[in-house]
Structure formats: C-alpha cells, structure tokens
PDB file of C-alpha atoms in Angstrom:
ATOM      1  CA  PHE A   1     -36.510-184.041  -3.442  1.00 42.00           C
ATOM      2  CA  GLU A   2     -38.300-183.926  -6.795  1.00 49.00           C
ATOM      3  CA  PHE A   3     -38.377-180.133  -6.645  1.00 54.00           C
ATOM      4  CA  SER A   4     -34.608-179.859  -6.125  1.00 55.00           C
ATOM      5  CA  CYS A   5     -33.968-182.237  -9.040  1.00 64.00           C
ATOM      6  CA  PHE A   6     -36.136-179.993 -11.190  1.00 75.00           C
ATOM      7  CA  LEU A   7     -34.048-176.980 -10.144  1.00 81.00           C
ATOM      8  CA  MET A   8     -30.838-178.773 -11.077  1.00 86.00           C
ATOM      9  CA  ASP A   9     -32.323-179.854 -14.427  1.00 87.00           C
ATOM     10  CA  SER A  10     -33.348-176.263 -15.149  1.00 91.00           C
ATOM     11  CA  VAL A  11     -29.667-175.254 -15.302  1.00 95.00           C
ATOM     12  CA  PRO A  12     -28.258-175.885 -18.807  1.00 96.00           C
ATOM     13  CA  SER A  13     -25.195-178.153 -18.838  1.00 97.00           C
ATOM     14  CA  VAL A  14     -23.388-175.977 -21.382  1.00 98.00           C
ATOM     15  CA  GLU A  15     -23.438-172.253 -22.005  1.00 98.00           C
ATOM     16  CA  ILE A  16     -20.578-170.964 -24.165  1.00 98.00           C
ATOM     17  CA  ASP A  17     -20.127-168.302 -26.809  1.00 98.00           C
ATOM     18  CA  ALA A  18     -21.177-169.254 -30.331  1.00 97.00           C
ATOM     19  CA  ASN A  19     -17.716-168.670 -31.806  1.00 97.00           C
ATOM     20  CA  GLY A  20     -14.185-167.566 -30.931  1.00 98.00           C
ATOM     21  CA  VAL A  21     -11.486-168.203 -28.347  1.00 97.00           C
ATOM     22  CA  PHE A  22     -12.404-167.596 -24.728  1.00 98.00           C
ATOM     23  CA  LYS A  23     -11.857-168.710 -21.147  1.00 98.00           C
ATOM     24  CA  TYR A  24     -14.154-171.269 -19.559  1.00 98.00           C
ATOM     25  CA  ILE A  25     -14.789-172.870 -16.183  1.00 98.00           C
ATOM     26  CA  LEU A  26     -16.340-176.078 -14.970  1.00 98.00           C
ATOM     27  CA  ILE A  27     -18.791-175.553 -12.107  1.00 98.00           C
ATOM     28  CA  GLU A  28     -19.876-178.360  -9.802  1.00 98.00           C
ATOM     29  CA  LEU A  29     -23.424-177.881  -8.534  1.00 97.00           C
ATOM     30  CA  SER A  30     -25.010-179.548  -5.522  1.00 95.00           C
ATOM     31  CA  ASP A  31     -28.404-179.336  -3.866  1.00 91.00           C
ATOM     32  CA  GLY A  32     -27.431-181.579  -0.957  1.00 87.00           C
ATOM     33  CA  THR A  33     -28.960-184.648  -2.605  1.00 88.00           C
ATOM     34  CA  SER A  34     -27.621-184.721  -6.148  1.00 90.00           C
ATOM     35  CA  SER A  35     -24.880-183.051  -8.143  1.00 94.00           C
ATOM     36  CA  LYS A  36     -24.240-181.855 -11.675  1.00 96.00           C
ATOM     37  CA  THR A  37     -21.262-180.406 -13.547  1.00 98.00           C
ATOM     38  CA  ILE A  38     -21.767-177.523 -15.962  1.00 98.00           C
ATOM     39  CA  VAL A  39     -19.558-175.615 -18.437  1.00 98.00           C
ATOM     40  CA  ARG A  40     -19.583-171.843 -18.812  1.00 98.00           C
ATOM     41  CA  GLY A  41     -17.402-169.812 -21.196  1.00 98.00           C
ATOM     42  CA  TYR A  42     -17.676-166.230 -22.415  1.00 98.00           C
ATOM     43  CA  ALA A  43     -15.279-164.012 -24.367  1.00 97.00           C
ATOM     44  CA  SER A  44     -16.717-160.959 -22.606  1.00 97.00           C
ATOM     45  CA  GLU A  45     -15.166-162.029 -19.294  1.00 97.00           C
ATOM     46  CA  GLU A  46     -11.457-161.271 -18.929  1.00 95.00           C
ATOM     47  CA  TYR A  47     -10.721-163.662 -16.062  1.00 97.00           C
ATOM     48  CA  HIS A  48     -11.985-167.101 -15.078  1.00 98.00           C
ATOM     49  CA  ALA A  49     -13.216-165.618 -11.780  1.00 98.00           C
ATOM     50  CA  ASP A  50     -15.312-163.119 -13.767  1.00 98.00           C
ATOM     51  CA  ILE A  51     -17.181-166.008 -15.399  1.00 98.00           C
ATOM     52  CA  TYR A  52     -17.989-167.443 -11.976  1.00 98.00           C
ATOM     53  CA  ALA A  53     -19.035-164.001 -10.699  1.00 98.00           C
ATOM     54  CA  ARG A  54     -21.416-163.716 -13.667  1.00 98.00           C
ATOM     55  CA  VAL A  55     -23.037-167.135 -13.117  1.00 98.00           C
ATOM     56  CA  LYS A  56     -22.977-167.598  -9.325  1.00 98.00           C
ATOM     57  CA  PRO A  57     -25.835-165.207  -8.429  1.00 98.00           C
ATOM     58  CA  SER A  58     -28.337-167.140 -10.552  1.00 96.00           C
ATOM     59  CA  LEU A  59     -27.160-170.433  -9.012  1.00 96.00           C
ATOM     60  CA  ASP A  60     -27.403-168.962  -5.512  1.00 96.00           C
ATOM     61  CA  ALA A  61     -30.939-167.756  -6.307  1.00 94.00           C
ATOM     62  CA  LEU A  62     -31.904-171.368  -7.047  1.00 93.00           C
ATOM     63  CA  GLY A  63     -30.451-172.459  -3.703  1.00 93.00           C
ATOM     64  CA  LEU A  64     -27.686-174.473  -5.369  1.00 95.00           C
ATOM     65  CA  LYS A  65     -24.208-174.766  -3.896  1.00 96.00           C
ATOM     66  CA  SER A  66     -21.472-174.273  -6.474  1.00 97.00           C
ATOM     67  CA  GLU A  67     -17.714-174.526  -6.713  1.00 98.00           C
ATOM     68  CA  VAL A  68     -15.175-174.288  -9.505  1.00 98.00           C
ATOM     69  CA  PRO A  69     -12.738-177.216  -9.725  1.00 98.00           C
ATOM     70  CA  GLY A  70     -10.883-175.659 -12.663  1.00 98.00           C
ATOM     71  CA  GLY A  71     -10.913-173.814 -15.937  1.00 98.00           C
ATOM     72  CA  GLY A  72      -9.158-173.401 -19.241  1.00 97.00           C
ATOM     73  CA  ARG A  73      -9.788-172.053 -22.711  1.00 97.00           C
ATOM     74  CA  ILE A  74     -12.085-172.994 -25.549  1.00 98.00           C
ATOM     75  CA  GLN A  75     -11.452-172.432 -29.246  1.00 98.00           C
ATOM     76  CA  HIS A  76     -14.880-172.675 -30.894  1.00 98.00           C
ATOM     77  CA  GLU A  77     -14.924-172.597 -34.690  1.00 98.00           C
ATOM     78  CA  ALA A  78     -18.610-172.835 -35.583  1.00 97.00           C
ATOM     79  CA  SER A  79     -17.990-172.723 -39.339  1.00 98.00           C
ATOM     80  CA  LYS A  80     -15.771-175.821 -39.103  1.00 98.00           C
ATOM     81  CA  LYS A  81     -17.880-177.443 -36.340  1.00 98.00           C
ATOM     82  CA  THR A  82     -14.796-177.861 -34.156  1.00 98.00           C
ATOM     83  CA  ILE A  83     -14.094-177.105 -30.508  1.00 98.00           C
ATOM     84  CA  LEU A  84     -10.678-177.378 -28.874  1.00 98.00           C
ATOM     85  CA  VAL A  85     -10.462-177.348 -25.068  1.00 98.00           C
ATOM     86  CA  TYR A  86      -7.048-176.529 -23.588  1.00 97.00           C
ATOM     87  CA  GLY A  87      -5.041-174.604 -21.021  1.00 95.00           C
ATOM     88  CA  TYR A  88      -5.782-173.843 -17.384  1.00 96.00           C
ATOM     89  CA  SER A  89      -6.944-171.160 -14.984  1.00 96.00           C
ATOM     90  CA  GLN A  90      -4.317-169.466 -12.832  1.00 95.00           C
ATOM     91  CA  GLY A  91      -6.887-169.000 -10.083  1.00 96.00           C
ATOM     92  CA  PHE A  92      -8.812-172.295 -10.222  1.00 98.00           C
ATOM     93  CA  GLY A  93      -6.276-174.664 -11.795  1.00 97.00           C
ATOM     94  CA  ARG A  94      -6.779-176.934 -14.805  1.00 97.00           C
ATOM     95  CA  ALA A  95     -10.279-178.269 -15.358  1.00 97.00           C
ATOM     96  CA  ASP A  96     -10.806-181.917 -16.209  1.00 97.00           C
ATOM     97  CA  HIS A  97     -10.889-181.303 -19.955  1.00 97.00           C
ATOM     98  CA  ALA A  98     -12.230-184.823 -20.623  1.00 97.00           C
ATOM     99  CA  THR A  99     -15.328-183.940 -18.567  1.00 97.00           C
ATOM    100  CA  THR A 100     -15.652-180.676 -20.503  1.00 98.00           C
ATOM    101  CA  VAL A 101     -15.404-182.512 -23.835  1.00 98.00           C
ATOM    102  CA  ALA A 102     -18.085-184.994 -22.755  1.00 98.00           C
ATOM    103  CA  LEU A 103     -20.481-182.178 -21.816  1.00 98.00           C
ATOM    104  CA  LEU A 104     -19.731-180.229 -25.015  1.00 98.00           C
ATOM    105  CA  SER A 105     -20.271-183.375 -27.123  1.00 98.00           C
ATOM    106  CA  GLU A 106     -23.822-183.648 -25.771  1.00 97.00           C
ATOM    107  CA  ALA A 107     -24.510-179.966 -26.476  1.00 97.00           C
ATOM    108  CA  PHE A 108     -22.882-179.898 -29.920  1.00 98.00           C
ATOM    109  CA  PRO A 109     -23.717-183.136 -31.754  1.00 96.00           C
ATOM    110  CA  GLY A 110     -21.879-183.486 -35.059  1.00 97.00           C
ATOM    111  CA  TYR A 111     -18.925-181.412 -33.871  1.00 98.00           C
ATOM    112  CA  LYS A 112     -15.316-182.586 -33.695  1.00 98.00           C
ATOM    113  CA  ILE A 113     -14.362-181.844 -30.087  1.00 98.00           C
ATOM    114  CA  SER A 114     -10.924-182.475 -28.615  1.00 97.00           C
ATOM    115  CA  PHE A 115      -8.674-181.332 -25.797  1.00 97.00           C
ATOM    116  CA  SER A 116      -5.033-180.746 -25.035  1.00 94.00           C
ATOM    117  CA  ASN A 117      -3.401-180.390 -21.625  1.00 82.00           C
ATOM    118  CA  THR A 118      -0.712-178.131 -23.069  1.00 73.00           C
ATOM    119  CA  GLY A 119      -0.825-174.370 -23.465  1.00 63.00           C
ATOM    120  CA  TYR A 120      -2.215-171.617 -21.315  1.00 61.00           C
TER     121      TYR A 120
END
C-alpha cells in the first residue's frame, strides 16, 4: 500500500506549457486503493487524444490505471501571471474546469486563475 501511494505521489499534479494557448486534459489516476487527478497541457499536441497518448505510457509503466473525464483549453500568460481555462474536448467532453483551476492554483501560487464554460 505505501509503495503504491509513493508511485501516485511521484506523478506531478500539473504539467503544462510555460506560456501560450493550448489544449489540456484532466486525467484520473487510480492504483486500486487511492486516486488522484492530474492536469496535462501541451501546445505541441494537436488533439486532446494526442496529449493522453503522450502521457499514458509513463502512467502504464507505473502500473497506474488512467482515464480522461474531459479536456479543454488553457490560455497561460506567464508575463501577466494569469491562466484562463475554457472550452471542451470533442473527443473527451468538457473537463471540470473548477477542478483544473484548483490544481493549477496549487502549482502556480500568486497567479490569477479563472475559467469559463463558454468557447471551444
């Protein structure tokens, strides 16, 4: 049990590009005992599914089950210390943006982080 918790803790809660507008997904992780939600967003990936394809192998290697409850877009303006979460994924549906904002707020203290359920 302790070992699996360590594995889950070894996965960063947030991994997004340092600046720009890009797609993101929420990923729900489970090791059979506990669960964790993480955020991943990269401008280099054209589709939400591409983000999952990039991240899933490393999660599988840790023995973690993963699924994507939804996605959207992130507008990250590092110079202004602002992040806007909005939109949805055509393939996975709309992520719970409030959950995303909560996770981003922990990773980016001092930022103004908000979300909108409008837009694509």
